[in-house]
Coordinates of N, CA and C in Angstrom, one line a residue:
X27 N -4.0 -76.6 10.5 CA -5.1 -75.9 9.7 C -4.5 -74.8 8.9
X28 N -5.0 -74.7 7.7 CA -4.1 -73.6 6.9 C -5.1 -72.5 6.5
X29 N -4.5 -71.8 7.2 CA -5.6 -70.4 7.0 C -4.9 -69.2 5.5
X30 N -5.9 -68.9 5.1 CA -5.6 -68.2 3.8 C -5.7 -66.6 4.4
X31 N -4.6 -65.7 4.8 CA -4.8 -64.1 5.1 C -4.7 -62.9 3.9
X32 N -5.5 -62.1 4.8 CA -6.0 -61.2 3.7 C -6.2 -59.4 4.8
X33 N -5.4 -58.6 4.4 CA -5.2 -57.7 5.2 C -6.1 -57.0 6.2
X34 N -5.6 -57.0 7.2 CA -6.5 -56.3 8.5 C -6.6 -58.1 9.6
X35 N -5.8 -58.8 9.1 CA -5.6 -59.8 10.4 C -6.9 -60.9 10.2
X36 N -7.9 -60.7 9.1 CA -8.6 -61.5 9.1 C -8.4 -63.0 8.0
X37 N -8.9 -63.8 8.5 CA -8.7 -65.0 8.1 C -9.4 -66.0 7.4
X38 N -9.5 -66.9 6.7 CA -10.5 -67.8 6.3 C -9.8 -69.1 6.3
X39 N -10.0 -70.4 6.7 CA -9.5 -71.5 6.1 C -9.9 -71.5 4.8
X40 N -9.2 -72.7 4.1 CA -9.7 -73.1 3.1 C -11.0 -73.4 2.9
X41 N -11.0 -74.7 4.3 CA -12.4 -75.3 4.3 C -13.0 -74.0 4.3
X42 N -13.2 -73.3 4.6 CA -14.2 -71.8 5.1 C -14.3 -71.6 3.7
X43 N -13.6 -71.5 3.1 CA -13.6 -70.2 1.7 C -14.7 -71.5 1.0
X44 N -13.8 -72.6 1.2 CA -15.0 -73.9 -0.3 C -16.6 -73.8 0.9
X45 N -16.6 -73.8 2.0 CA -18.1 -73.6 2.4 C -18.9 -72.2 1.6
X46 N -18.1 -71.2 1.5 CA -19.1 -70.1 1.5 C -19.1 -70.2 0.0
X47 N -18.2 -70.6 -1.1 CA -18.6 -71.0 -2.1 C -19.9 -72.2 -2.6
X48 N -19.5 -73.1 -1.9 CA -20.5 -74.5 -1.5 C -22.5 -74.1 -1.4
X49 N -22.3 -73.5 -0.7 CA -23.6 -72.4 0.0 C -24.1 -71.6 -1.1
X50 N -23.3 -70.8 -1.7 CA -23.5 -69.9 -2.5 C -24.2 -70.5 -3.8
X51 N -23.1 -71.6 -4.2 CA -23.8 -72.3 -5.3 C -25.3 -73.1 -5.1
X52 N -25.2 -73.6 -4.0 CA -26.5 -74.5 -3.6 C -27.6 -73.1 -3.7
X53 N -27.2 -72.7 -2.8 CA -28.6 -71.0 -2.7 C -28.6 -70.1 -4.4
X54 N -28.0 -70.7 -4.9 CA -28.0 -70.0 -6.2 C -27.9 -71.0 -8.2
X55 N -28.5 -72.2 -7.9 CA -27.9 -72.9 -8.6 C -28.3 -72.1 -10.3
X56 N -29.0 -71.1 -10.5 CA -29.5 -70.6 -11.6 C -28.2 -69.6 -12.1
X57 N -27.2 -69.1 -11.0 CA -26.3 -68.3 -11.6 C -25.8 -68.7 -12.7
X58 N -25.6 -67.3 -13.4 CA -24.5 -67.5 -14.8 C -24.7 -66.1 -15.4
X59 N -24.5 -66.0 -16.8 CA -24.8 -65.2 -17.2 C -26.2 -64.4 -17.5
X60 N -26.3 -63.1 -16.8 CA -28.3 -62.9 -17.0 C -28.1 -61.9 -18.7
X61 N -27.3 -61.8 -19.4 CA -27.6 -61.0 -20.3 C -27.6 -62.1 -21.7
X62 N -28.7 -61.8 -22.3 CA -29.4 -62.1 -23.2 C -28.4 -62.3 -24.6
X63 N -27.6 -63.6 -25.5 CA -27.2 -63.5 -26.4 C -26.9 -64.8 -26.6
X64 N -26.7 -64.7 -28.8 CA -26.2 -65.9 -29.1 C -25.5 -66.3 -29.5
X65 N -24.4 -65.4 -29.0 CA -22.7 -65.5 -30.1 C -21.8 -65.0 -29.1
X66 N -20.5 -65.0 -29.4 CA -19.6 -64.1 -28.8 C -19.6 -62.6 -29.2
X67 N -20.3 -62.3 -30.5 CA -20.5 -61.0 -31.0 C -21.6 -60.1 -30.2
X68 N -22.7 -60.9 -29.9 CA -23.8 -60.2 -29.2 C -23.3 -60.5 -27.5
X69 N -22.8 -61.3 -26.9 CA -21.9 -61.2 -25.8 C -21.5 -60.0 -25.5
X70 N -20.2 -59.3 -26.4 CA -19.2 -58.7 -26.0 C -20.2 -57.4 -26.0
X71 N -20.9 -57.0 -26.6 CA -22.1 -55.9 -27.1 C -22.8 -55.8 -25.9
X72 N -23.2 -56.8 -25.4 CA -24.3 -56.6 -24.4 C -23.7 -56.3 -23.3
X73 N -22.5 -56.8 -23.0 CA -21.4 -56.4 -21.6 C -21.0 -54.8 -21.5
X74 N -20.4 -54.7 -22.7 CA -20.0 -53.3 -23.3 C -21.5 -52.0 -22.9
X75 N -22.6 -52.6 -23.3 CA -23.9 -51.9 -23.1 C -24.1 -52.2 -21.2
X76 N -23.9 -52.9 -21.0 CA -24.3 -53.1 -19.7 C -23.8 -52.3 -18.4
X77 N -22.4 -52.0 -18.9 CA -21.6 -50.5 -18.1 C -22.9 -49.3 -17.6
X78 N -22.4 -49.4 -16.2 CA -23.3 -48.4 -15.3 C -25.1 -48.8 -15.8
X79 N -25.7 -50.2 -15.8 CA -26.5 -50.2 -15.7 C -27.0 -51.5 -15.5
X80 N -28.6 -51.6 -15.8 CA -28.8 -53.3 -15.5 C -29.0 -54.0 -16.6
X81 N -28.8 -55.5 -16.3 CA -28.7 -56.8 -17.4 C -30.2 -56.5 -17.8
X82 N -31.0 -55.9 -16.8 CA -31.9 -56.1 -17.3 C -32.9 -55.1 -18.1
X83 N -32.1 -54.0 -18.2 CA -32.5 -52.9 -19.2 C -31.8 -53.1 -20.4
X84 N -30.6 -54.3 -20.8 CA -30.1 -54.6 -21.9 C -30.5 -55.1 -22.3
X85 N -30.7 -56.3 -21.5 CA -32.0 -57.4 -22.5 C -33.3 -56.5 -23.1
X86 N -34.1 -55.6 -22.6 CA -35.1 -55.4 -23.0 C -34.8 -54.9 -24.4
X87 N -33.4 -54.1 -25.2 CA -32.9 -54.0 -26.0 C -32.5 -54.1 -27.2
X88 N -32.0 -55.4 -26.2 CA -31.2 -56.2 -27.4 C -31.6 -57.1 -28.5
X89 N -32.9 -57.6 -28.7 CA -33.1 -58.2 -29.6 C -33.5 -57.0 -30.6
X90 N -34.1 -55.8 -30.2 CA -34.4 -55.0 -31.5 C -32.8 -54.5 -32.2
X91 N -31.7 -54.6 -31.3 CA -30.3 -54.2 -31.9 C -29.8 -55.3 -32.7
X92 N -30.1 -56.6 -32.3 CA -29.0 -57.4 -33.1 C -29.7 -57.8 -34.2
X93 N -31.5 -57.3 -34.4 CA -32.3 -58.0 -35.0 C -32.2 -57.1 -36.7
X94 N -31.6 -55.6 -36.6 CA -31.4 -54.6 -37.2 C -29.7 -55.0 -37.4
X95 N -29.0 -55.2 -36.6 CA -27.4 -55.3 -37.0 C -27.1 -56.6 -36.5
X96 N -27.0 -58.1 -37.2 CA -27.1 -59.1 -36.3 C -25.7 -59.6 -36.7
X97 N -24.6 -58.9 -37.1 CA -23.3 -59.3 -37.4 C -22.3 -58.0 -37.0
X98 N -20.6 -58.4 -36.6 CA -20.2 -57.1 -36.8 C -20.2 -56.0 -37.6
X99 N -19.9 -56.7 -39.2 CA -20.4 -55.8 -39.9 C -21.4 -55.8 -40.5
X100 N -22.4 -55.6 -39.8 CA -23.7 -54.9 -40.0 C -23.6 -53.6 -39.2
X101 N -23.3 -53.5 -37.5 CA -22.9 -52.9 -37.0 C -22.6 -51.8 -37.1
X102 N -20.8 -52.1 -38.0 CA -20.1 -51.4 -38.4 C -20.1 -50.4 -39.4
X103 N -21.4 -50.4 -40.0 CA -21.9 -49.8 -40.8 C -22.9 -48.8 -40.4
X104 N -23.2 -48.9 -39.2 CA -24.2 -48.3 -38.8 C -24.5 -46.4 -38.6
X105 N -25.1 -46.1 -38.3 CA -25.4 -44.8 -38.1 C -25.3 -44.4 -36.5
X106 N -24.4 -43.5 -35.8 CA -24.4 -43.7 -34.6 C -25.8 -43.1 -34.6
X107 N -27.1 -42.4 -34.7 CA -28.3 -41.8 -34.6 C -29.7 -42.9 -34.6
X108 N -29.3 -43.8 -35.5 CA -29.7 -45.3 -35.2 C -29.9 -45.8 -34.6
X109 N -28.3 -46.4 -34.4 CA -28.6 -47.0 -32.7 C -28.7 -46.5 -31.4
X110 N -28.9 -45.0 -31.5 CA -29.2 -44.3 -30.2 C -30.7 -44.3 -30.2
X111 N -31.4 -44.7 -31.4 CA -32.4 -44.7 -31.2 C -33.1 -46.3 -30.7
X112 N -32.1 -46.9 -30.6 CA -32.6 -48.4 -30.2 C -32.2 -48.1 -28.7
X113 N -31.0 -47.7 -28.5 CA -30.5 -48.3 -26.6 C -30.9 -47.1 -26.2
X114 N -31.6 -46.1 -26.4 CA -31.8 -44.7 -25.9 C -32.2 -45.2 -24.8
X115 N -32.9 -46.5 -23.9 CA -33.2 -46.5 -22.5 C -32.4 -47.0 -21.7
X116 N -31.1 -46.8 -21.9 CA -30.1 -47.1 -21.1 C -28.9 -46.2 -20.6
X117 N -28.3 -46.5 -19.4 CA -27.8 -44.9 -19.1 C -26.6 -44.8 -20.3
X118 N -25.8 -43.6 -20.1 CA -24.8 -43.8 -21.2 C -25.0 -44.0 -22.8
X119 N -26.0 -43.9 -23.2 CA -26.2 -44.5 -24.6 C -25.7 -43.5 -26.0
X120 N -25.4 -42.2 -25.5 CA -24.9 -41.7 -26.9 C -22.8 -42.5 -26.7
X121 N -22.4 -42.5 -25.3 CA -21.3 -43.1 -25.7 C -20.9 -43.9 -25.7
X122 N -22.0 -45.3 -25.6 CA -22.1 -46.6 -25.6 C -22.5 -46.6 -27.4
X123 N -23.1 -46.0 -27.6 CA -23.4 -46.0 -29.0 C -22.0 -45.8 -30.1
X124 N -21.2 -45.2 -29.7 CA -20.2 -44.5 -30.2 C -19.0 -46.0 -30.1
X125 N -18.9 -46.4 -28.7 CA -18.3 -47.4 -28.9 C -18.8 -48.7 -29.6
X126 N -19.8 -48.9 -29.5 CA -19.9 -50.5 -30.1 C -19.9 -50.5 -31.3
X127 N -19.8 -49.1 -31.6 CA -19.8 -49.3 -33.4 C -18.5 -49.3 -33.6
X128 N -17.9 -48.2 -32.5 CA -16.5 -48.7 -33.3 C -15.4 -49.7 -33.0
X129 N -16.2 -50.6 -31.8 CA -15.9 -52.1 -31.4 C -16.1 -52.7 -32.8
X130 N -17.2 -52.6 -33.5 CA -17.5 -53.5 -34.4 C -16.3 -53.2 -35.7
X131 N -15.9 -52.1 -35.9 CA -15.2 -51.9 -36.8 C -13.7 -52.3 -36.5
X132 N -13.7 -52.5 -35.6 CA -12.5 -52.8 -34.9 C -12.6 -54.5 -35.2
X133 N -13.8 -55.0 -34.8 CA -13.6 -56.7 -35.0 C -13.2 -56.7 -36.8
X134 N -13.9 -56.3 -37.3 CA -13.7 -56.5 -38.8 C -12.6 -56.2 -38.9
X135 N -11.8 -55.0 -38.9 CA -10.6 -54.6 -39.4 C -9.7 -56.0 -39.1
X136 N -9.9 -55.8 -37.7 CA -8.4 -56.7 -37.3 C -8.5 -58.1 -36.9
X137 N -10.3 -58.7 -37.1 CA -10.1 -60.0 -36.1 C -11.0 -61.0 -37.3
X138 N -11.0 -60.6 -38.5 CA -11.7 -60.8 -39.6 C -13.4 -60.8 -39.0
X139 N -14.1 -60.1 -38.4 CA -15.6 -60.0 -37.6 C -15.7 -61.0 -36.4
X140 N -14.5 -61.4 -36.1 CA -14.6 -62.5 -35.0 C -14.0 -61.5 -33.6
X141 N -14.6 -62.4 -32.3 CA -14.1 -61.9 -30.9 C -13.0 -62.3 -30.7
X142 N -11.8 -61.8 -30.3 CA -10.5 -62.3 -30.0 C -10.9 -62.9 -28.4
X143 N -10.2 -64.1 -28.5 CA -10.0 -65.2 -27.2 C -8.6 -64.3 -26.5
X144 N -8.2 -63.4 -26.7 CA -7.0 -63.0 -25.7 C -7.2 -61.7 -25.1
X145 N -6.9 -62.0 -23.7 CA -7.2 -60.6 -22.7 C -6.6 -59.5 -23.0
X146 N -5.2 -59.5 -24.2 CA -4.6 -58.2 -24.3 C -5.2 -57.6 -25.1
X147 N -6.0 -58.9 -26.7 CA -6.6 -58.0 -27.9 C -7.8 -57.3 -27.4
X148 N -8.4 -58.0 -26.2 CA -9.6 -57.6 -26.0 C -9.4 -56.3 -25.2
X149 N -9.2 -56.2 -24.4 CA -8.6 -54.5 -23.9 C -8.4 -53.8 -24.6
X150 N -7.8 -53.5 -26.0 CA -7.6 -52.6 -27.1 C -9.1 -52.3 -27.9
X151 N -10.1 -53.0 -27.4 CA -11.3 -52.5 -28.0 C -12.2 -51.5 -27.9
X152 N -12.5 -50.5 -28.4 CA -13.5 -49.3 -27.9 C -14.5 -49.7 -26.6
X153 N -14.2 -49.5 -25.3 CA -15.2 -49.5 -24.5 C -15.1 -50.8 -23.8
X154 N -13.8 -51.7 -24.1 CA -13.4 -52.6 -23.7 C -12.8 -52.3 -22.4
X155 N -12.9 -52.8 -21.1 CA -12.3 -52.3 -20.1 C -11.7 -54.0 -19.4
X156 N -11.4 -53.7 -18.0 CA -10.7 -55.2 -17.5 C -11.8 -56.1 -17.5
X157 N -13.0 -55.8 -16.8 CA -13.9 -56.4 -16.2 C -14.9 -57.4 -17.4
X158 N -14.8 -56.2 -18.9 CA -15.5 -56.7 -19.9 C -14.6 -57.9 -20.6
X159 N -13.3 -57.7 -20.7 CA -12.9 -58.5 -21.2 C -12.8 -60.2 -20.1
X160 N -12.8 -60.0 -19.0 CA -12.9 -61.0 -18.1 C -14.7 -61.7 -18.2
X161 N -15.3 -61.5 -18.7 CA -16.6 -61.6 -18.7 C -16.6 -62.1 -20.1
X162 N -16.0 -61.4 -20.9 CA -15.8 -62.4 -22.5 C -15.5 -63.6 -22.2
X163 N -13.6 -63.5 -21.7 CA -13.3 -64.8 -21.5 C -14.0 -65.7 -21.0
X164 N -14.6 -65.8 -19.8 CA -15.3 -66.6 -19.0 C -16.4 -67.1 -19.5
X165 N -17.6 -66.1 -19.9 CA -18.9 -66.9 -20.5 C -18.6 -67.1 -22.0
X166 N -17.2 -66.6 -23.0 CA -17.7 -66.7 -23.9 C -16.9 -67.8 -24.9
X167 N -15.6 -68.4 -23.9 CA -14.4 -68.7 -24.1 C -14.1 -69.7 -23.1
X168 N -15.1 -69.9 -21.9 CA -15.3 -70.7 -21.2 C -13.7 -70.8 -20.2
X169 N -13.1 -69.8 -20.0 CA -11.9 -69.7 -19.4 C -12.2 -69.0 -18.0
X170 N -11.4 -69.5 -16.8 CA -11.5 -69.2 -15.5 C -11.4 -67.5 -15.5
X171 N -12.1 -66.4 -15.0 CA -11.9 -65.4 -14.7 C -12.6 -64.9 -13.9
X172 N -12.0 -63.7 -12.7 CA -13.0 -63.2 -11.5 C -12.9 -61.8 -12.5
X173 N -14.2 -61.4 -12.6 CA -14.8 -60.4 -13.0 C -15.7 -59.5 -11.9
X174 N -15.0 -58.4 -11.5 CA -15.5 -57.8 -10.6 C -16.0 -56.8 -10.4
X175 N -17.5 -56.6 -10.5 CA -18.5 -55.6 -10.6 C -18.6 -55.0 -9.4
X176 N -19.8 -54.3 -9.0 CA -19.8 -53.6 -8.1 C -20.4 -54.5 -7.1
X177 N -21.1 -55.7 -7.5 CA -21.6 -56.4 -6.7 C -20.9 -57.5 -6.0
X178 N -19.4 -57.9 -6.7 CA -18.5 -58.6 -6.6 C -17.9 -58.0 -5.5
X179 N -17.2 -57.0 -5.8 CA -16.7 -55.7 -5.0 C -17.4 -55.7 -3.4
X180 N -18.5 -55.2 -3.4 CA -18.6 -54.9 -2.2 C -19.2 -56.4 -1.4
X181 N -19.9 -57.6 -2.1 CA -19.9 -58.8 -1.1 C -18.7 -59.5 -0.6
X182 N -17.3 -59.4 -1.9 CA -16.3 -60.4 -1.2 C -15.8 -59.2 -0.3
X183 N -15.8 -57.8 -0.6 CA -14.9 -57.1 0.8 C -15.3 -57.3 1.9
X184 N -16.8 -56.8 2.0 CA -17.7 -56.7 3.3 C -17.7 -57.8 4.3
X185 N -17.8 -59.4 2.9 CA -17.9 -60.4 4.0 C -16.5 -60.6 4.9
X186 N -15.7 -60.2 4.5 CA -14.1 -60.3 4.6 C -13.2 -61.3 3.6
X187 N -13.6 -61.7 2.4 CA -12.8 -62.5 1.7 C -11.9 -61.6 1.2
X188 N -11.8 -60.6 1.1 CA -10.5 -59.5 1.1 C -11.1 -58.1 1.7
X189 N -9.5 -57.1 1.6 CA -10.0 -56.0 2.2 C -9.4 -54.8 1.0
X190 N -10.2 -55.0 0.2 CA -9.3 -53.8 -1.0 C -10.4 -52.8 -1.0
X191 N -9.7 -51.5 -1.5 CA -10.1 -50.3 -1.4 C -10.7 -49.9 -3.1
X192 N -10.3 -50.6 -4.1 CA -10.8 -50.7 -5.3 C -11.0 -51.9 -6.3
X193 N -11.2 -51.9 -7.6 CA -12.0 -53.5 -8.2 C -10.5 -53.8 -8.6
X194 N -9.6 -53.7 -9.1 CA -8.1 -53.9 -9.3 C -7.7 -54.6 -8.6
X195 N -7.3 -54.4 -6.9 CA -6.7 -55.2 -6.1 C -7.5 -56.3 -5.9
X196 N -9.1 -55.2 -5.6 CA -9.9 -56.9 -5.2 C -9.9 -58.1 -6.1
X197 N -9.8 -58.4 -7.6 CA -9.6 -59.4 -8.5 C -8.6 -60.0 -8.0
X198 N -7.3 -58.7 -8.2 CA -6.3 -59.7 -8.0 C -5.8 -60.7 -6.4
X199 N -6.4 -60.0 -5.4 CA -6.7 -60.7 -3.9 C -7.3 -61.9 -3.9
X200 N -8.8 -61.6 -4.7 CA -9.6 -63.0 -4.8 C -8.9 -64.2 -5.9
X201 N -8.3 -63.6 -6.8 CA -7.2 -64.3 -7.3 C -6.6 -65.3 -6.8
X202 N -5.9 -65.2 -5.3 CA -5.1 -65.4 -4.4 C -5.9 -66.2 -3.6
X203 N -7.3 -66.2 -3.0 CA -8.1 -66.6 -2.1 C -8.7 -68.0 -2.5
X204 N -9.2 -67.8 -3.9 CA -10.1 -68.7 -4.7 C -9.6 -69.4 -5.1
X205 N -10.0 -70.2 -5.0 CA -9.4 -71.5 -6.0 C -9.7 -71.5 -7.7
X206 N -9.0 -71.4 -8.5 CA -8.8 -71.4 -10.1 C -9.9 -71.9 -10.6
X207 N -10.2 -73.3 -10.7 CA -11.1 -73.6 -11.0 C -12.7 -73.7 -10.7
X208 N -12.3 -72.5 -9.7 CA -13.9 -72.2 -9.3 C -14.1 -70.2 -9.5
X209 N -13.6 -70.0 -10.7 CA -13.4 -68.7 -10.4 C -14.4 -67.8 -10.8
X210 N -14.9 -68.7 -12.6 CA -15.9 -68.1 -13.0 C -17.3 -68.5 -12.1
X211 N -17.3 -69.8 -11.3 CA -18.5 -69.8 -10.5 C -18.4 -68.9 -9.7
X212 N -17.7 -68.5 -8.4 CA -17.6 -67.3 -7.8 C -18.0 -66.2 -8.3
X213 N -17.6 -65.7 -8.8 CA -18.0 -64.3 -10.0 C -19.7 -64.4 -10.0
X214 N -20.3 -65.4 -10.4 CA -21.7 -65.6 -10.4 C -22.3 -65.5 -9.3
X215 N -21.7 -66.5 -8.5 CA -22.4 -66.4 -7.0 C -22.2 -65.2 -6.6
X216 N -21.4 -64.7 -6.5 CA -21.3 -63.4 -5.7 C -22.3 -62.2 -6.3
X217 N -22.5 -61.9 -7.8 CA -23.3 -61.2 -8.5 C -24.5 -61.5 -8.1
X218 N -25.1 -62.9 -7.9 CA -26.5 -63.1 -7.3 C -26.4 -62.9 -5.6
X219 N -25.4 -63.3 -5.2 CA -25.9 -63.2 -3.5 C -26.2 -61.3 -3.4
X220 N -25.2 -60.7 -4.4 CA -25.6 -59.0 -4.0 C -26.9 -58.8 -4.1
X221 N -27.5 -59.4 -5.3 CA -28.6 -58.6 -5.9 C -29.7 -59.4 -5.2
X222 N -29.5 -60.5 -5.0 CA -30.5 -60.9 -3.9 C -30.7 -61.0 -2.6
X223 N -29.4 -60.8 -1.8 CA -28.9 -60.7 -0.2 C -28.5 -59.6 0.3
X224 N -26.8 -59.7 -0.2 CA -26.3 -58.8 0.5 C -26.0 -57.4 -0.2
X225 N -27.4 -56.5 0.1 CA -27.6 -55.3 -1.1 C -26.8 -54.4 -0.5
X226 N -26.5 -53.5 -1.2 CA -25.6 -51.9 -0.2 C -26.4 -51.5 0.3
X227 N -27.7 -51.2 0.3 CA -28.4 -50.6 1.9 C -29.5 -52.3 2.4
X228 N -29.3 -51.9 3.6 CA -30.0 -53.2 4.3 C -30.1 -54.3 3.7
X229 N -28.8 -55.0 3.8 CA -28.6 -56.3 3.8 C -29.4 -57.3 4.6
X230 N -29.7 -58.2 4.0 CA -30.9 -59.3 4.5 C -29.9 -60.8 5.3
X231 N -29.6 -59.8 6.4 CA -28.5 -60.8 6.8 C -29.2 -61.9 7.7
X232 N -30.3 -61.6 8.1 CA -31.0 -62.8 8.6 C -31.4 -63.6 7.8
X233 N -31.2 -64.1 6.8 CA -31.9 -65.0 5.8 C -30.5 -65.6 4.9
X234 N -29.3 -64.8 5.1 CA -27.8 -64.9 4.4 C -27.7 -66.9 4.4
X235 N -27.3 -67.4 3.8 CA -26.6 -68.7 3.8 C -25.0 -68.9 4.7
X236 N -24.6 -67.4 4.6 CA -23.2 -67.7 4.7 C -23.2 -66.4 6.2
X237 N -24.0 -66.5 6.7 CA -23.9 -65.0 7.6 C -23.3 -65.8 9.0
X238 N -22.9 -67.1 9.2 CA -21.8 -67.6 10.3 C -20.3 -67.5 10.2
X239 N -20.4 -67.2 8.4 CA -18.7 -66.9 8.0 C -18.2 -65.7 8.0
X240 N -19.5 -64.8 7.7 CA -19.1 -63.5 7.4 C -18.1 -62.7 8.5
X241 N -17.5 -62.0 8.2 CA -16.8 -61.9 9.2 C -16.9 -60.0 9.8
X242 N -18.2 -59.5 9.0 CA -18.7 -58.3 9.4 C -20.1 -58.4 10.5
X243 N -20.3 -59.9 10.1 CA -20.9 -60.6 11.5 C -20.4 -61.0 12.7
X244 N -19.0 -61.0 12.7 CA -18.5 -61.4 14.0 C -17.9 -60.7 14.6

């Protein structure tokens, strides 16, 4: 039996890891992306907007932003006073505003108004961080990536599929755990089991799919 370890002596088989994946998907077959867009342009925008807040105070947003700037450079042209007056209901919005404009000027200058497909150009972007660019790649480029939010974070630690102390190691732990080609599903599953299961206060662990594997249940 080949068990996969992960610090503090805890363990999962394989078979264990593809169950609680298995579960996850079945209890979740709607996962995927919840933010509202129809390009890689309004993708990267909505992600970038979505920092310390919810998918679903972006969407409420976002059609009046892309509907006013529906190209990079349109964007790029923009007035930061403008568009503070479109995302004003979101947290962060004067320096979410600051960035996406000058994301967008950045697409024009260097990517002729297109989203770069590579994780190093995408990090060099205003407001671009690891997580965003792993979230590009995945929904928008259709490439394997664990993108680790806070809800990522605290279900695969808690359950014990690792034991990291921040979102850095934990990606690259689950890296090591997951199987490749299940990486962008993971990332989904886990984003929906948080926001519908396993919340940071009172977890609905009697109703969990996976609460015989968890290993903060045993």
């Amino acid at each position: 039996m080949q068990y996969i370890f992960v610090e503090g002596n805890m363990a999962f088989t394989k078979k264990q890891v593809g169950q609680i994946l298995d579960r996850l998907r079945d209890e979740y077959p709607e996962a995927g992306c919840a933010l509202e867009h129809k390009n890689k342009y309004e993708l990267i925008i909505c992600v970038v907007l979505s920092a310390q807040t919810t998918d679903k105070s972006v969407n409420k947003i976002s059609d009046a932003l892309f509907e006013k700037y529906p190209t990079p450079y349109d964007l790029a042209q923009a007035e930061q006073e403008d568009v503070i007056n479109i995302i004003r209901t979101i947290g962060m919005y004067k320096t979410k505003s600051k960035n996406i404009i000058a994301l967008a000027k950045a697409l024009v200058a260097d990517f002729d108004g297109q989203v770069p497909g590579d994780y190093d150009q995408l990090i060099k972007l205003p407001g671009v961080g690891r997580k965003t660019a792993n979230v590009v790649l995945a929904v928008g480029f259709g490439q394997q990536r664990i993108a680790v939010d806070t809800h990522v974070f605290r279900v695969t630690n808690r359950i014990g599929l690792v034991k990291e102390k921040d979102v850095l190691k934990t990606e690259l732990a689950l890296m090591k755990v997951l199987p490749e080609d299940r990486w962008t599903e993971a990332h989904h599953s886990f984003i929906f089991h948080g926001r519908n299961c396993c919340s940071a206060r009172n977890p609905k662990c009697e109703m969990c799919v996976i609460a015989d594997l968890c290993k903060k249940r045993l």
